[in-house]
Amino acid sequence: MIKQSINKKRNEKFDKFKQGQKMFGDDIAVIINSILLSIVYILGVGATSLFAKITGKKFLNEKIDKEKTSYWEEFNLGVKEKEEYYRQF
């Protein structure tokens, strides 16, 4: 009887310890993931932006032409021979 009581107290303490460790691990994971994703975003988007500014690349046509009625651009690839579609690489 006494032994069961002692084991029960140990298990309760151990369960609380495990729960605390899990909460700590979750908090650390959120912090580390936020830092890593921020670094990847800054390097990825920042490098792309810097490269685009250096080369003068515009990803969107931002010029406004008041004489145009529409900014729609036709995308016509044309028709290829049937054999070219089978051997694309």
PDB file of N, CA and C in Angstrom:
ATOM      1  N   MET A   1       0.818  -1.177   0.000  1.00  0.00           N
ATOM      2  CA  MET A   1       0.000   0.000   0.000  1.00  0.00           C
ATOM      3  C   MET A   1       0.873   1.256   0.000  1.00  0.00           C
ATOM      4  N   ILE A   2       1.862   1.282   0.883  1.00  0.00           N
ATOM      5  CA  ILE A   2       2.749   2.441   0.971  1.00  0.00           C
ATOM      6  C   ILE A   2       3.567   2.568  -0.309  1.00  0.00           C
ATOM      7  N   LYS A   3       3.966   1.409  -0.839  1.00  0.00           N
ATOM      8  CA  LYS A   3       4.773   1.401  -2.049  1.00  0.00           C
ATOM      9  C   LYS A   3       3.978   1.979  -3.225  1.00  0.00           C
ATOM     10  N   GLN A   4       2.696   1.650  -3.318  1.00  0.00           N
ATOM     11  CA  GLN A   4       1.846   2.176  -4.381  1.00  0.00           C
ATOM     12  C   GLN A   4       1.703   3.686  -4.250  1.00  0.00           C
ATOM     13  N   SER A   5       1.564   4.159  -3.039  1.00  0.00           N
ATOM     14  CA  SER A   5       1.429   5.592  -2.788  1.00  0.00           C
ATOM     15  C   SER A   5       2.690   6.334  -3.229  1.00  0.00           C
ATOM     16  N   ILE A   6       3.847   5.759  -2.923  1.00  0.00           N
ATOM     17  CA  ILE A   6       5.121   6.372  -3.314  1.00  0.00           C
ATOM     18  C   ILE A   6       5.253   6.373  -4.833  1.00  0.00           C
ATOM     19  N   ASN A   7       4.926   5.245  -5.473  1.00  0.00           N
ATOM     20  CA  ASN A   7       4.998   5.159  -6.931  1.00  0.00           C
ATOM     21  C   ASN A   7       4.046   6.144  -7.602  1.00  0.00           C
ATOM     22  N   LYS A   8       2.869   6.312  -7.013  1.00  0.00           N
ATOM     23  CA  LYS A   8       1.885   7.225  -7.574  1.00  0.00           C
ATOM     24  C   LYS A   8       2.408   8.662  -7.519  1.00  0.00           C
ATOM     25  N   LYS A   9       3.032   9.036  -6.383  1.00  0.00           N
ATOM     26  CA  LYS A   9       3.596  10.376  -6.249  1.00  0.00           C
ATOM     27  C   LYS A   9       4.737  10.593  -7.236  1.00  0.00           C
ATOM     28  N   ARG A  10       5.570   9.565  -7.409  1.00  0.00           N
ATOM     29  CA  ARG A  10       6.671   9.660  -8.370  1.00  0.00           C
ATOM     30  C   ARG A  10       6.131   9.843  -9.782  1.00  0.00           C
ATOM     31  N   ASN A  11       5.113   9.062 -10.134  1.00  0.00           N
ATOM     32  CA  ASN A  11       4.529   9.166 -11.465  1.00  0.00           C
ATOM     33  C   ASN A  11       3.915  10.541 -11.705  1.00  0.00           C
ATOM     34  N   GLU A  12       3.249  11.084 -10.681  1.00  0.00           N
ATOM     35  CA  GLU A  12       2.659  12.416 -10.821  1.00  0.00           C
ATOM     36  C   GLU A  12       3.740  13.468 -11.040  1.00  0.00           C
ATOM     37  N   LYS A  13       4.831  13.373 -10.270  1.00  0.00           N
ATOM     38  CA  LYS A  13       5.935  14.319 -10.432  1.00  0.00           C
ATOM     39  C   LYS A  13       6.583  14.157 -11.803  1.00  0.00           C
ATOM     40  N   PHE A  14       6.761  12.908 -12.209  1.00  0.00           N
ATOM     41  CA  PHE A  14       7.369  12.643 -13.507  1.00  0.00           C
ATOM     42  C   PHE A  14       6.474  13.145 -14.643  1.00  0.00           C
ATOM     43  N   ASP A  15       5.157  12.970 -14.505  1.00  0.00           N
ATOM     44  CA  ASP A  15       4.221  13.455 -15.521  1.00  0.00           C
ATOM     45  C   ASP A  15       4.265  14.979 -15.622  1.00  0.00           C
ATOM     46  N   LYS A  16       4.345  15.652 -14.477  1.00  0.00           N
ATOM     47  CA  LYS A  16       4.437  17.112 -14.493  1.00  0.00           C
ATOM     48  C   LYS A  16       5.755  17.551 -15.127  1.00  0.00           C
ATOM     49  N   PHE A  17       6.827  16.821 -14.824  1.00  0.00           N
ATOM     50  CA  PHE A  17       8.124  17.128 -15.419  1.00  0.00           C
ATOM     51  C   PHE A  17       8.073  16.960 -16.939  1.00  0.00           C
ATOM     52  N   LYS A  18       7.470  15.854 -17.394  1.00  0.00           N
ATOM     53  CA  LYS A  18       7.336  15.620 -18.834  1.00  0.00           C
ATOM     54  C   LYS A  18       6.506  16.713 -19.496  1.00  0.00           C
ATOM     55  N   GLN A  19       5.437  17.118 -18.828  1.00  0.00           N
ATOM     56  CA  GLN A  19       4.571  18.159 -19.366  1.00  0.00           C
ATOM     57  C   GLN A  19       5.338  19.490 -19.464  1.00  0.00           C
ATOM     58  N   GLY A  20       6.123  19.796 -18.455  1.00  0.00           N
ATOM     59  CA  GLY A  20       6.937  21.014 -18.479  1.00  0.00           C
ATOM     60  C   GLY A  20       7.975  20.977 -19.587  1.00  0.00           C
ATOM     61  N   GLN A  21       8.606  19.814 -19.768  1.00  0.00           N
ATOM     62  CA  GLN A  21       9.582  19.665 -20.842  1.00  0.00           C
ATOM     63  C   GLN A  21       8.927  19.860 -22.211  1.00  0.00           C
ATOM     64  N   LYS A  22       7.730  19.317 -22.381  1.00  0.00           N
ATOM     65  CA  LYS A  22       7.015  19.455 -23.653  1.00  0.00           C
ATOM     66  C   LYS A  22       6.662  20.913 -23.919  1.00  0.00           C
ATOM     67  N   MET A  23       6.184  21.610 -22.891  1.00  0.00           N
ATOM     68  CA  MET A  23       5.847  23.026 -23.062  1.00  0.00           C
ATOM     69  C   MET A  23       7.091  23.837 -23.416  1.00  0.00           C
ATOM     70  N   PHE A  24       8.198  23.548 -22.742  1.00  0.00           N
ATOM     71  CA  PHE A  24       9.453  24.235 -23.028  1.00  0.00           C
ATOM     72  C   PHE A  24       9.906  23.956 -24.461  1.00  0.00           C
ATOM     73  N   GLY A  25       9.823  22.699 -24.877  1.00  0.00           N
ATOM     74  CA  GLY A  25      10.209  22.328 -26.233  1.00  0.00           C
ATOM     75  C   GLY A  25       9.346  23.009 -27.283  1.00  0.00           C
ATOM     76  N   ASP A  26       8.052  23.103 -27.025  1.00  0.00           N
ATOM     77  CA  ASP A  26       7.156  23.783 -27.964  1.00  0.00           C
ATOM     78  C   ASP A  26       7.508  25.263 -28.085  1.00  0.00           C
ATOM     79  N   ASP A  27       7.793  25.904 -26.958  1.00  0.00           N
ATOM     80  CA  ASP A  27       8.163  27.323 -26.981  1.00  0.00           C
ATOM     81  C   ASP A  27       9.464  27.544 -27.746  1.00  0.00           C
ATOM     82  N   ILE A  28      10.448  26.705 -27.496  1.00  0.00           N
ATOM     83  CA  ILE A  28      11.729  26.821 -28.197  1.00  0.00           C
ATOM     84  C   ILE A  28      11.537  26.580 -29.694  1.00  0.00           C
ATOM     85  N   ALA A  29      10.697  25.619 -30.059  1.00  0.00           N
ATOM     86  CA  ALA A  29      10.449  25.320 -31.471  1.00  0.00           C
ATOM     87  C   ALA A  29       9.829  26.520 -32.182  1.00  0.00           C
ATOM     88  N   VAL A  30       8.900  27.195 -31.537  1.00  0.00           N
ATOM     89  CA  VAL A  30       8.278  28.383 -32.141  1.00  0.00           C
ATOM     90  C   VAL A  30       9.319  29.475 -32.371  1.00  0.00           C
ATOM     91  N   ILE A  31      10.170  29.686 -31.385  1.00  0.00           N
ATOM     92  CA  ILE A  31      11.193  30.730 -31.503  1.00  0.00           C
ATOM     93  C   ILE A  31      12.188  30.398 -32.612  1.00  0.00           C
ATOM     94  N   ILE A  32      12.702  29.179 -32.614  1.00  0.00           N
ATOM     95  CA  ILE A  32      13.690  28.771 -33.612  1.00  0.00           C
ATOM     96  C   ILE A  32      13.089  28.802 -35.013  1.00  0.00           C
ATOM     97  N   ASN A  33      11.871  28.282 -35.182  1.00  0.00           N
ATOM     98  CA  ASN A  33      11.231  28.296 -36.497  1.00  0.00           C
ATOM     99  C   ASN A  33      11.004  29.714 -36.991  1.00  0.00           C
ATOM    100  N   SER A  34      10.598  30.608 -36.111  1.00  0.00           N
ATOM    101  CA  SER A  34      10.391  32.003 -36.511  1.00  0.00           C
ATOM    102  C   SER A  34      11.695  32.634 -36.974  1.00  0.00           C
ATOM    103  N   ILE A  35      12.753  32.388 -36.240  1.00  0.00           N
ATOM    104  CA  ILE A  35      14.056  32.950 -36.615  1.00  0.00           C
ATOM    105  C   ILE A  35      14.523  32.380 -37.945  1.00  0.00           C
ATOM    106  N   LEU A  36      14.456  31.063 -38.099  1.00  0.00           N
ATOM    107  CA  LEU A  36      14.927  30.441 -39.337  1.00  0.00           C
ATOM    108  C   LEU A  36      14.105  30.872 -40.543  1.00  0.00           C
ATOM    109  N   LEU A  37      12.784  30.913 -40.403  1.00  0.00           N
ATOM    110  CA  LEU A  37      11.947  31.337 -41.522  1.00  0.00           C
ATOM    111  C   LEU A  37      12.176  32.803 -41.871  1.00  0.00           C
ATOM    112  N   SER A  38      12.436  33.629 -40.880  1.00  0.00           N
ATOM    113  CA  SER A  38      12.738  35.038 -41.153  1.00  0.00           C
ATOM    114  C   SER A  38      14.039  35.168 -41.933  1.00  0.00           C
ATOM    115  N   ILE A  39      15.038  34.409 -41.541  1.00  0.00           N
ATOM    116  CA  ILE A  39      16.323  34.448 -42.246  1.00  0.00           C
ATOM    117  C   ILE A  39      16.157  33.980 -43.686  1.00  0.00           C
ATOM    118  N   VAL A  40      15.445  32.890 -43.889  1.00  0.00           N
ATOM    119  CA  VAL A  40      15.232  32.372 -45.245  1.00  0.00           C
ATOM    120  C   VAL A  40      14.459  33.385 -46.082  1.00  0.00           C
ATOM    121  N   TYR A  41      13.447  34.015 -45.500  1.00  0.00           N
ATOM    122  CA  TYR A  41      12.658  35.005 -46.224  1.00  0.00           C
ATOM    123  C   TYR A  41      13.519  36.202 -46.610  1.00  0.00           C
ATOM    124  N   ILE A  42      14.291  36.712 -45.659  1.00  0.00           N
ATOM    125  CA  ILE A  42      15.130  37.881 -45.938  1.00  0.00           C
ATOM    126  C   ILE A  42      16.164  37.555 -47.004  1.00  0.00           C
ATOM    127  N   LEU A  43      16.798  36.394 -46.893  1.00  0.00           N
ATOM    128  CA  LEU A  43      17.802  36.024 -47.893  1.00  0.00           C
ATOM    129  C   LEU A  43      17.168  35.763 -49.256  1.00  0.00           C
ATOM    130  N   GLY A  44      16.053  35.045 -49.282  1.00  0.00           N
ATOM    131  CA  GLY A  44      15.415  34.709 -50.556  1.00  0.00           C
ATOM    132  C   GLY A  44      14.806  35.909 -51.242  1.00  0.00           C
ATOM    133  N   VAL A  45      13.935  36.606 -50.554  1.00  0.00           N
ATOM    134  CA  VAL A  45      13.264  37.765 -51.147  1.00  0.00           C
ATOM    135  C   VAL A  45      14.242  38.925 -51.298  1.00  0.00           C
ATOM    136  N   GLY A  46      15.092  39.119 -50.313  1.00  0.00           N
ATOM    137  CA  GLY A  46      16.066  40.204 -50.389  1.00  0.00           C
ATOM    138  C   GLY A  46      17.049  40.018 -51.529  1.00  0.00           C
ATOM    139  N   ALA A  47      17.548  38.803 -51.692  1.00  0.00           N
ATOM    140  CA  ALA A  47      18.489  38.532 -52.784  1.00  0.00           C
ATOM    141  C   ALA A  47      17.816  38.717 -54.141  1.00  0.00           C
ATOM    142  N   THR A  48      16.579  38.256 -54.264  1.00  0.00           N
ATOM    143  CA  THR A  48      15.846  38.424 -55.520  1.00  0.00           C
ATOM    144  C   THR A  48      15.605  39.898 -55.806  1.00  0.00           C
ATOM    145  N   SER A  49      15.208  40.637 -54.801  1.00  0.00           N
ATOM    146  CA  SER A  49      14.956  42.069 -54.964  1.00  0.00           C
ATOM    147  C   SER A  49      16.236  42.813 -55.338  1.00  0.00           C
ATOM    148  N   LEU A  50      17.312  42.503 -54.665  1.00  0.00           N
ATOM    149  CA  LEU A  50      18.590  43.149 -54.953  1.00  0.00           C
ATOM    150  C   LEU A  50      19.056  42.831 -56.368  1.00  0.00           C
ATOM    151  N   PHE A  51      18.956  41.572 -56.763  1.00  0.00           N
ATOM    152  CA  PHE A  51      19.339  41.167 -58.114  1.00  0.00           C
ATOM    153  C   PHE A  51      18.481  41.878 -59.159  1.00  0.00           C
ATOM    154  N   ALA A  52      17.178  41.999 -58.893  1.00  0.00           N
ATOM    155  CA  ALA A  52      16.278  42.669 -59.831  1.00  0.00           C
ATOM    156  C   ALA A  52      16.613  44.153 -59.944  1.00  0.00           C
ATOM    157  N   LYS A  53      16.950  44.787 -58.843  1.00  0.00           N
ATOM    158  CA  LYS A  53      17.299  46.208 -58.893  1.00  0.00           C
ATOM    159  C   LYS A  53      18.607  46.436 -59.632  1.00  0.00           C
ATOM    160  N   ILE A  54      19.577  45.556 -59.423  1.00  0.00           N
ATOM    161  CA  ILE A  54      20.865  45.702 -60.099  1.00  0.00           C
ATOM    162  C   ILE A  54      20.706  45.523 -61.603  1.00  0.00           C
ATOM    163  N   THR A  55      19.947  44.514 -62.009  1.00  0.00           N
ATOM    164  CA  THR A  55      19.780  44.236 -63.438  1.00  0.00           C
ATOM    165  C   THR A  55      18.693  45.084 -64.083  1.00  0.00           C
ATOM    166  N   GLY A  56      17.904  45.796 -63.283  1.00  0.00           N
ATOM    167  CA  GLY A  56      16.842  46.628 -63.840  1.00  0.00           C
ATOM    168  C   GLY A  56      15.617  45.839 -64.260  1.00  0.00           C
ATOM    169  N   LYS A  57      15.458  44.658 -63.725  1.00  0.00           N
ATOM    170  CA  LYS A  57      14.330  43.793 -64.078  1.00  0.00           C
ATOM    171  C   LYS A  57      13.057  44.296 -63.428  1.00  0.00           C
ATOM    172  N   LYS A  58      11.997  44.382 -64.214  1.00  0.00           N
ATOM    173  CA  LYS A  58      10.672  44.734 -63.706  1.00  0.00           C
ATOM    174  C   LYS A  58       9.785  43.509 -63.865  1.00  0.00           C
ATOM    175  N   PHE A  59       9.237  43.030 -62.770  1.00  0.00           N
ATOM    176  CA  PHE A  59       8.401  41.838 -62.817  1.00  0.00           C
ATOM    177  C   PHE A  59       6.978  42.160 -63.260  1.00  0.00           C
ATOM    178  N   LEU A  60       6.560  43.385 -63.057  1.00  0.00           N
ATOM    179  CA  LEU A  60       5.234  43.816 -63.483  1.00  0.00           C
ATOM    180  C   LEU A  60       5.374  45.024 -64.396  1.00  0.00           C
ATOM    181  N   ASN A  61       4.483  45.114 -65.367  1.00  0.00           N
ATOM    182  CA  ASN A  61       4.458  46.279 -66.233  1.00  0.00           C
ATOM    183  C   ASN A  61       3.688  47.374 -65.498  1.00  0.00           C
ATOM    184  N   GLU A  62       4.409  48.313 -64.906  1.00  0.00           N
ATOM    185  CA  GLU A  62       3.792  49.309 -64.043  1.00  0.00           C
ATOM    186  C   GLU A  62       3.476  50.617 -64.756  1.00  0.00           C
ATOM    187  N   LYS A  63       3.872  50.738 -66.025  1.00  0.00           N
ATOM    188  CA  LYS A  63       3.637  51.987 -66.741  1.00  0.00           C
ATOM    189  C   LYS A  63       2.157  52.128 -67.071  1.00  0.00           C
ATOM    190  N   ILE A  64       1.624  53.296 -66.811  1.00  0.00           N
ATOM    191  CA  ILE A  64       0.217  53.562 -67.104  1.00  0.00           C
ATOM    192  C   ILE A  64       0.144  54.323 -68.421  1.00  0.00           C
ATOM    193  N   ASP A  65      -0.603  53.773 -69.356  1.00  0.00           N
ATOM    194  CA  ASP A  65      -0.803  54.406 -70.656  1.00  0.00           C
ATOM    195  C   ASP A  65      -2.282  54.753 -70.780  1.00  0.00           C
ATOM    196  N   LYS A  66      -2.587  56.037 -70.753  1.00  0.00           N
ATOM    197  CA  LYS A  66      -3.983  56.470 -70.775  1.00  0.00           C
ATOM    198  C   LYS A  66      -4.651  56.226 -72.122  1.00  0.00           C
ATOM    199  N   GLU A  67      -3.865  56.014 -73.166  1.00  0.00           N
ATOM    200  CA  GLU A  67      -4.441  55.772 -74.490  1.00  0.00           C
ATOM    201  C   GLU A  67      -4.883  54.323 -74.673  1.00  0.00           C
ATOM    202  N   LYS A  68      -4.364  53.416 -73.869  1.00  0.00           N
ATOM    203  CA  LYS A  68      -4.737  52.002 -73.981  1.00  0.00           C
ATOM    204  C   LYS A  68      -6.112  51.774 -73.384  1.00  0.00           C
ATOM    205  N   THR A  69      -6.862  50.905 -74.022  1.00  0.00           N
ATOM    206  CA  THR A  69      -8.167  50.535 -73.465  1.00  0.00           C
ATOM    207  C   THR A  69      -8.049  49.305 -72.580  1.00  0.00           C
ATOM    208  N   SER A  70      -6.994  48.495 -72.813  1.00  0.00           N
ATOM    209  CA  SER A  70      -6.807  47.281 -72.028  1.00  0.00           C
ATOM    210  C   SER A  70      -5.318  46.962 -71.938  1.00  0.00           C
ATOM    211  N   TYR A  71      -4.930  46.353 -70.859  1.00  0.00           N
ATOM    212  CA  TYR A  71      -3.543  45.932 -70.685  1.00  0.00           C
ATOM    213  C   TYR A  71      -3.363  44.438 -70.951  1.00  0.00           C
ATOM    214  N   TRP A  72      -4.354  43.806 -71.526  1.00  0.00           N
ATOM    215  CA  TRP A  72      -4.298  42.386 -71.828  1.00  0.00           C
ATOM    216  C   TRP A  72      -3.236  42.138 -72.887  1.00  0.00           C
ATOM    217  N   GLU A  73      -2.390  41.143 -72.651  1.00  0.00           N
ATOM    218  CA  GLU A  73      -1.359  40.775 -73.618  1.00  0.00           C
ATOM    219  C   GLU A  73      -1.622  39.354 -74.078  1.00  0.00           C
ATOM    220  N   GLU A  74      -1.682  39.176 -75.369  1.00  0.00           N
ATOM    221  CA  GLU A  74      -1.915  37.845 -75.930  1.00  0.00           C
ATOM    222  C   GLU A  74      -0.663  36.994 -75.745  1.00  0.00           C
ATOM    223  N   PHE A  75      -0.882  35.756 -75.425  1.00  0.00           N
ATOM    224  CA  PHE A  75       0.207  34.801 -75.241  1.00  0.00           C
ATOM    225  C   PHE A  75      -0.026  33.672 -76.227  1.00  0.00           C
ATOM    226  N   ASN A  76       0.602  33.775 -77.380  1.00  0.00           N
ATOM    227  CA  ASN A  76       0.378  32.813 -78.443  1.00  0.00           C
ATOM    228  C   ASN A  76       1.681  32.068 -78.705  1.00  0.00           C
ATOM    229  N   LEU A  77       1.697  30.808 -78.357  1.00  0.00           N
ATOM    230  CA  LEU A  77       2.897  30.003 -78.578  1.00  0.00           C
ATOM    231  C   LEU A  77       2.977  29.456 -79.993  1.00  0.00           C
ATOM    232  N   GLY A  78       1.875  29.430 -80.666  1.00  0.00           N
ATOM    233  CA  GLY A  78       1.859  28.858 -82.002  1.00  0.00           C
ATOM    234  C   GLY A  78       1.665  27.354 -81.945  1.00  0.00           C
ATOM    235  N   VAL A  79       1.518  26.772 -83.103  1.00  0.00           N
ATOM    236  CA  VAL A  79       1.291  25.332 -83.193  1.00  0.00           C
ATOM    237  C   VAL A  79       2.575  24.666 -83.666  1.00  0.00           C
ATOM    238  N   LYS A  80       2.990  23.651 -82.941  1.00  0.00           N
ATOM    239  CA  LYS A  80       4.185  22.899 -83.311  1.00  0.00           C
ATOM    240  C   LYS A  80       3.763  21.604 -83.995  1.00  0.00           C
ATOM    241  N   GLU A  81       4.756  20.971 -84.578  1.00  0.00           N
ATOM    242  CA  GLU A  81       4.470  19.673 -85.176  1.00  0.00           C
ATOM    243  C   GLU A  81       4.226  18.652 -84.069  1.00  0.00           C
ATOM    244  N   LYS A  82       3.474  17.630 -84.390  1.00  0.00           N
ATOM    245  CA  LYS A  82       3.071  16.634 -83.406  1.00  0.00           C
ATOM    246  C   LYS A  82       4.280  15.928 -82.784  1.00  0.00           C
ATOM    247  N   GLU A  83       5.323  15.678 -83.551  1.00  0.00           N
ATOM    248  CA  GLU A  83       6.503  14.978 -83.054  1.00  0.00           C
ATOM    249  C   GLU A  83       7.239  15.791 -81.987  1.00  0.00           C
ATOM    250  N   GLU A  84       7.181  17.101 -82.063  1.00  0.00           N
ATOM    251  CA  GLU A  84       7.870  17.936 -81.082  1.00  0.00           C
ATOM    252  C   GLU A  84       7.237  17.822 -79.696  1.00  0.00           C
ATOM    253  N   TYR A  85       5.956  17.536 -79.644  1.00  0.00           N
ATOM    254  CA  TYR A  85       5.288  17.379 -78.355  1.00  0.00           C
ATOM    255  C   TYR A  85       5.672  16.058 -77.679  1.00  0.00           C
ATOM    256  N   TYR A  86       6.021  15.051 -78.462  1.00  0.00           N
ATOM    257  CA  TYR A  86       6.423  13.766 -77.890  1.00  0.00           C
ATOM    258  C   TYR A  86       7.841  13.817 -77.334  1.00  0.00           C
ATOM    259  N   ARG A  87       8.720  14.567 -77.950  1.00  0.00           N
ATOM    260  CA  ARG A  87      10.118  14.659 -77.517  1.00  0.00           C
ATOM    261  C   ARG A  87      10.392  16.076 -77.016  1.00  0.00           C
ATOM    262  N   GLN A  88       9.979  16.329 -75.808  1.00  0.00           N
ATOM    263  CA  GLN A  88      10.123  17.675 -75.264  1.00  0.00           C
ATOM    264  C   GLN A  88      11.515  17.923 -74.687  1.00  0.00           C
ATOM    265  N   PHE A  89      12.227  16.861 -74.324  1.00  0.00           N
ATOM    266  CA  PHE A  89      13.528  17.060 -73.696  1.00  0.00           C
ATOM    267  C   PHE A  89      14.615  16.425 -74.516  1.00  0.00           C
TER     268      PHE A  89
END
